[in-house]
Tab-separated table of C-alpha atoms in Angstrom:
chain	number	residue	atom	x	y	z
A	15	MET	CA	0.000	0.000	0.000
A	16	THR	CA	1.310	3.418	-1.004
A	17	VAL	CA	0.055	6.534	0.775
A	18	TYR	CA	-0.492	9.593	-1.393
A	19	GLY	CA	-1.482	13.104	-0.442
A	20	TYR	CA	-3.178	15.826	-2.436
A	21	ALA	CA	-2.979	19.515	-1.548
A	22	ARG	CA	-4.691	22.310	-3.449
A	23	VAL	CA	-5.308	25.993	-2.911
A	24	SER	CA	-7.817	28.080	-4.828
A	25	THR	CA	-5.704	31.063	-5.785
A	26	LYS	CA	-2.120	31.698	-6.792
A	27	GLY	CA	-1.653	33.927	-3.716
A	28	GLN	CA	-2.546	31.210	-1.220
A	29	GLU	CA	0.095	28.865	0.149
A	30	LEU	CA	0.123	25.083	0.448
A	31	GLU	CA	2.383	24.803	3.530
A	32	VAL	CA	-0.371	24.127	6.092
A	33	GLN	CA	-1.791	21.271	4.033
A	34	ILE	CA	1.644	19.842	3.225
A	35	GLU	CA	2.617	19.916	6.904
A	36	ALA	CA	-0.607	18.118	7.903
A	37	LEU	CA	-0.080	15.498	5.188
A	38	GLY	CA	3.524	15.019	6.306
A	39	LYS	CA	2.325	14.094	9.807
A	40	GLU	CA	0.309	11.263	8.217
A	41	ASN	CA	3.432	9.617	6.730
A	42	VAL	CA	2.362	10.449	3.184
A	43	GLU	CA	4.941	9.109	0.738
A	44	TYR	CA	4.054	11.271	-2.281
A	45	ILE	CA	2.292	14.628	-2.252
A	46	TYR	CA	0.653	16.028	-5.367
A	47	LYS	CA	0.028	19.757	-5.142
A	48	GLU	CA	-1.462	22.473	-7.303
A	49	LYS	CA	-2.956	25.940	-7.305
A	50	PHE	CA	-6.249	25.848	-9.193
A	51	THR	CA	-9.697	27.157	-8.400
A	52	GLY	CA	-12.211	24.704	-7.055
A	53	THR	CA	-14.469	25.494	-9.982
A	54	SER	CA	-11.810	24.486	-12.488
A	55	THR	CA	-12.068	20.895	-13.610
A	56	ASP	CA	-8.698	21.111	-15.353
A	57	ARG	CA	-6.400	20.021	-12.532
A	58	PRO	CA	-3.495	18.145	-14.117
A	59	GLN	CA	-1.853	17.074	-10.842
A	60	LEU	CA	-5.108	15.573	-9.559
A	61	GLN	CA	-5.636	13.738	-12.848
A	62	GLU	CA	-2.088	12.389	-12.733
A	63	LEU	CA	-2.617	11.271	-9.129
A	64	ILE	CA	-5.858	9.458	-9.975
A	65	GLU	CA	-4.101	7.614	-12.803
A	66	THR	CA	-1.240	6.692	-10.434
A	67	LEU	CA	-3.448	5.236	-7.668
A	68	HIS	CA	-3.863	1.452	-7.562
A	69	ALA	CA	-5.974	-0.988	-5.540
A	70	GLY	CA	-5.021	-0.881	-1.875
A	71	ASP	CA	-3.444	2.595	-2.058
A	72	LYS	CA	-4.574	5.350	0.250
A	73	LEU	CA	-5.280	8.979	-0.669
A	74	ILE	CA	-5.159	11.567	2.107
A	75	VAL	CA	-6.479	15.130	1.837
A	76	THR	CA	-6.861	17.689	4.593
A	77	LYS	CA	-10.442	18.599	3.660
A	78	LEU	CA	-12.977	17.216	1.224
A	79	ASP	CA	-13.264	20.528	-0.633
A	80	ARG	CA	-9.608	20.201	-1.667
A	81	LEU	CA	-10.717	17.384	-4.004
A	82	ALA	CA	-13.992	18.847	-5.270
A	83	ARG	CA	-16.117	21.927	-4.759
A	84	ASN	CA	-19.467	20.604	-5.833
A	85	THR	CA	-21.420	17.560	-4.800
A	86	LYS	CA	-21.688	15.969	-8.236
A	87	GLU	CA	-17.963	16.176	-9.008
A	88	GLY	CA	-17.033	15.022	-5.504
A	89	ILE	CA	-19.260	11.969	-5.595
A	90	GLU	CA	-18.034	11.018	-9.073
A	91	LEU	CA	-14.399	11.396	-8.020
A	92	ILE	CA	-14.752	9.419	-4.777
A	93	GLU	CA	-16.770	6.703	-6.549
A	94	GLN	CA	-14.010	6.488	-9.162
A	95	LEU	CA	-11.501	5.974	-6.340
A	96	PHE	CA	-13.757	3.427	-4.618
A	97	GLU	CA	-14.006	1.477	-7.899
A	98	LYS	CA	-10.209	1.339	-7.980
A	99	ASP	CA	-10.326	0.061	-4.363
A	100	VAL	CA	-8.474	3.142	-3.116
A	101	LYS	CA	-9.005	4.228	0.491
A	102	VAL	CA	-9.836	7.906	0.918
A	103	HIS	CA	-8.916	9.561	4.213
A	104	VAL	CA	-10.052	13.123	4.834
A	105	LEU	CA	-8.160	14.461	7.854
A	106	ASN	CA	-10.941	16.644	9.262
A	107	VAL	CA	-13.566	13.898	8.723
A	108	GLY	CA	-11.974	10.464	8.807
A	109	LEU	CA	-11.784	7.482	6.511
A	110	LEU	CA	-14.465	7.401	3.817
A	111	GLU	CA	-15.631	3.875	3.148
A	112	ASN	CA	-17.349	2.276	0.201
A	113	THR	CA	-20.456	1.375	2.202
A	114	SER	CA	-24.027	2.670	2.208
A	115	MET	CA	-23.310	4.757	5.318
A	116	GLY	CA	-19.997	5.922	3.898
A	117	ARG	CA	-21.657	7.090	0.682
A	118	PHE	CA	-24.442	8.828	2.617
A	119	PHE	CA	-21.865	10.585	4.789
A	120	LEU	CA	-19.892	11.620	1.689
A	121	THR	CA	-22.957	13.014	-0.085
A	122	THR	CA	-23.970	14.992	3.003
A	123	LEU	CA	-20.498	16.449	3.511
A	124	LEU	CA	-20.136	17.491	-0.115
A	125	ALA	CA	-23.589	19.071	-0.153
A	126	VAL	CA	-22.721	21.126	2.936
A	127	ALA	CA	-19.379	22.210	1.408
A	128	GLU	CA	-21.129	23.281	-1.800
A	129	MET	CA	-23.794	25.167	0.162
A	130	GLU	CA	-21.106	27.013	2.159
A	131	ARG	CA	-19.298	27.987	-1.035
A	132	ASN	CA	-22.526	29.231	-2.640
A	133	MET	CA	-23.352	31.265	0.472
A	134	ILE	CA	-19.928	32.931	0.324
A	135	ILE	CA	-20.515	33.842	-3.321
A	136	GLU	CA	-23.979	35.234	-2.498
A	137	ARG	CA	-22.617	37.330	0.385
A	138	THR	CA	-19.846	38.671	-1.837
A	139	GLN	CA	-22.336	39.643	-4.534
A	140	GLU	CA	-24.623	41.293	-1.959
A	141	GLY	CA	-21.663	43.245	-0.572
A	142	LYS	CA	-20.724	44.425	-4.060
A	143	ALA	CA	-24.318	45.491	-4.766
A	144	ILE	CA	-24.358	47.568	-1.556
A	145	ALA	CA	-20.934	49.063	-2.333
A	146	LYS	CA	-22.048	50.040	-5.848
A	147	GLN	CA	-24.757	52.261	-4.329
A	148	ASN	CA	-21.990	54.560	-3.085
A	149	PRO	CA	-21.362	57.203	-5.782
A	150	ASN	CA	-17.597	57.040	-5.093
A	151	TYR	CA	-17.465	53.258	-5.649
A	152	ARG	CA	-14.889	52.122	-8.175
A	153	GLU	CA	-14.537	48.480	-9.092
A	154	GLY	CA	-11.029	47.160	-9.538
A	155	ARG	CA	-7.798	48.088	-7.882
A	156	LYS	CA	-7.257	51.510	-6.419
A	157	PRO	CA	-5.312	54.005	-8.543
A	158	THR	CA	-1.721	54.651	-7.571
A	159	TYR	CA	-2.198	58.401	-7.932
A	160	THR	CA	-4.751	60.962	-6.753
A	161	LYS	CA	-7.238	62.941	-8.837
A	162	ALA	CA	-5.118	66.038	-8.233
A	163	GLN	CA	-2.017	64.280	-9.570
A	164	LEU	CA	-3.910	63.157	-12.671
A	165	GLU	CA	-5.321	66.665	-13.241
A	166	HIS	CA	-1.818	68.137	-12.919
A	167	ALA	CA	-0.484	65.592	-15.428
A	168	LEU	CA	-3.299	66.428	-17.861
A	169	SER	CA	-2.532	70.144	-17.573
A	170	MET	CA	1.135	69.384	-18.335
A	171	LEU	CA	0.003	67.932	-21.685
A	172	GLU	CA	-0.642	71.504	-22.892
A	173	ASN	CA	3.147	72.078	-23.148
A	174	HIS	CA	4.589	68.545	-23.139
A	175	SER	CA	4.182	65.283	-25.027
A	176	TYR	CA	2.534	62.209	-23.525
A	177	ASN	CA	5.935	60.540	-23.208
A	178	GLN	CA	7.422	63.538	-21.392
A	179	VAL	CA	4.491	63.719	-18.951
A	180	THR	CA	4.716	59.969	-18.336
A	181	GLU	CA	8.427	60.280	-17.627
A	182	LYS	CA	7.912	63.197	-15.192
A	183	THR	CA	4.824	61.887	-13.370
A	184	GLY	CA	5.048	58.109	-13.574
A	185	ILE	CA	1.472	57.948	-14.848
A	186	SER	CA	1.267	55.636	-17.845
A	187	LYS	CA	0.619	56.982	-21.327
A	188	SER	CA	-2.495	54.793	-21.686
A	189	THR	CA	-3.924	56.216	-18.441
A	190	LEU	CA	-3.244	59.756	-19.620
A	191	ILE	CA	-4.885	59.103	-22.989
A	192	ARG	CA	-7.921	57.521	-21.304
A	193	ALA	CA	-8.253	60.469	-18.900
A	194	MET	CA	-7.864	62.990	-21.724
A	195	ASN	CA	-10.516	61.220	-23.814
A	196	LYS	CA	-12.835	61.183	-20.785
A	197	ARG	CA	-12.259	64.905	-20.252
A	198	LYS	CA	-13.007	65.648	-23.937
A	199	ALA	CA	-16.179	63.537	-23.815
A	200	GLN	CA	-17.403	65.424	-20.729
A	201	LYS	CA	-16.850	68.764	-22.499
A	202	LEU	CA	-19.023	67.592	-25.413
A	203	GLN	CA	-21.979	66.878	-23.124
């Protein structure tokens, strides 16, 4: 029996160390790791791991949502592993078994994980809707310069080229062009 681990985080900014450390405590021999969103079904490391697993092997993950983010995918994946006679151990749950109770437990856990994820998405969308009611709301990252700095840069364009203003202010040429076009459009109204 070979013991494998699988660690996944949802974004490139997140780190795998906590999962890898937990898997290491379980005497995992091989750890497959990747940074892919839970909604992405294209997870090459997971696919390679599934192809590597043989009857009698054990797969350990820290949480069930590291394998799948929706109930349907999770059940299909675990059933695929059960058919290969692979044991699946989820550290925060326990060993999942290929029994009627084990399948019921799996379905319930995955449904709860999917519901939690959907609730997070709903709360995020509600928060955005509330934020958009604020007239000063701007979606996206915050500018690296103030309105006053941009206005000063635009006024410099009366006597200087875009490239010269960019060099002196650090504001990109494309931002200056966009702001100038916006200013011209407002004058036409």
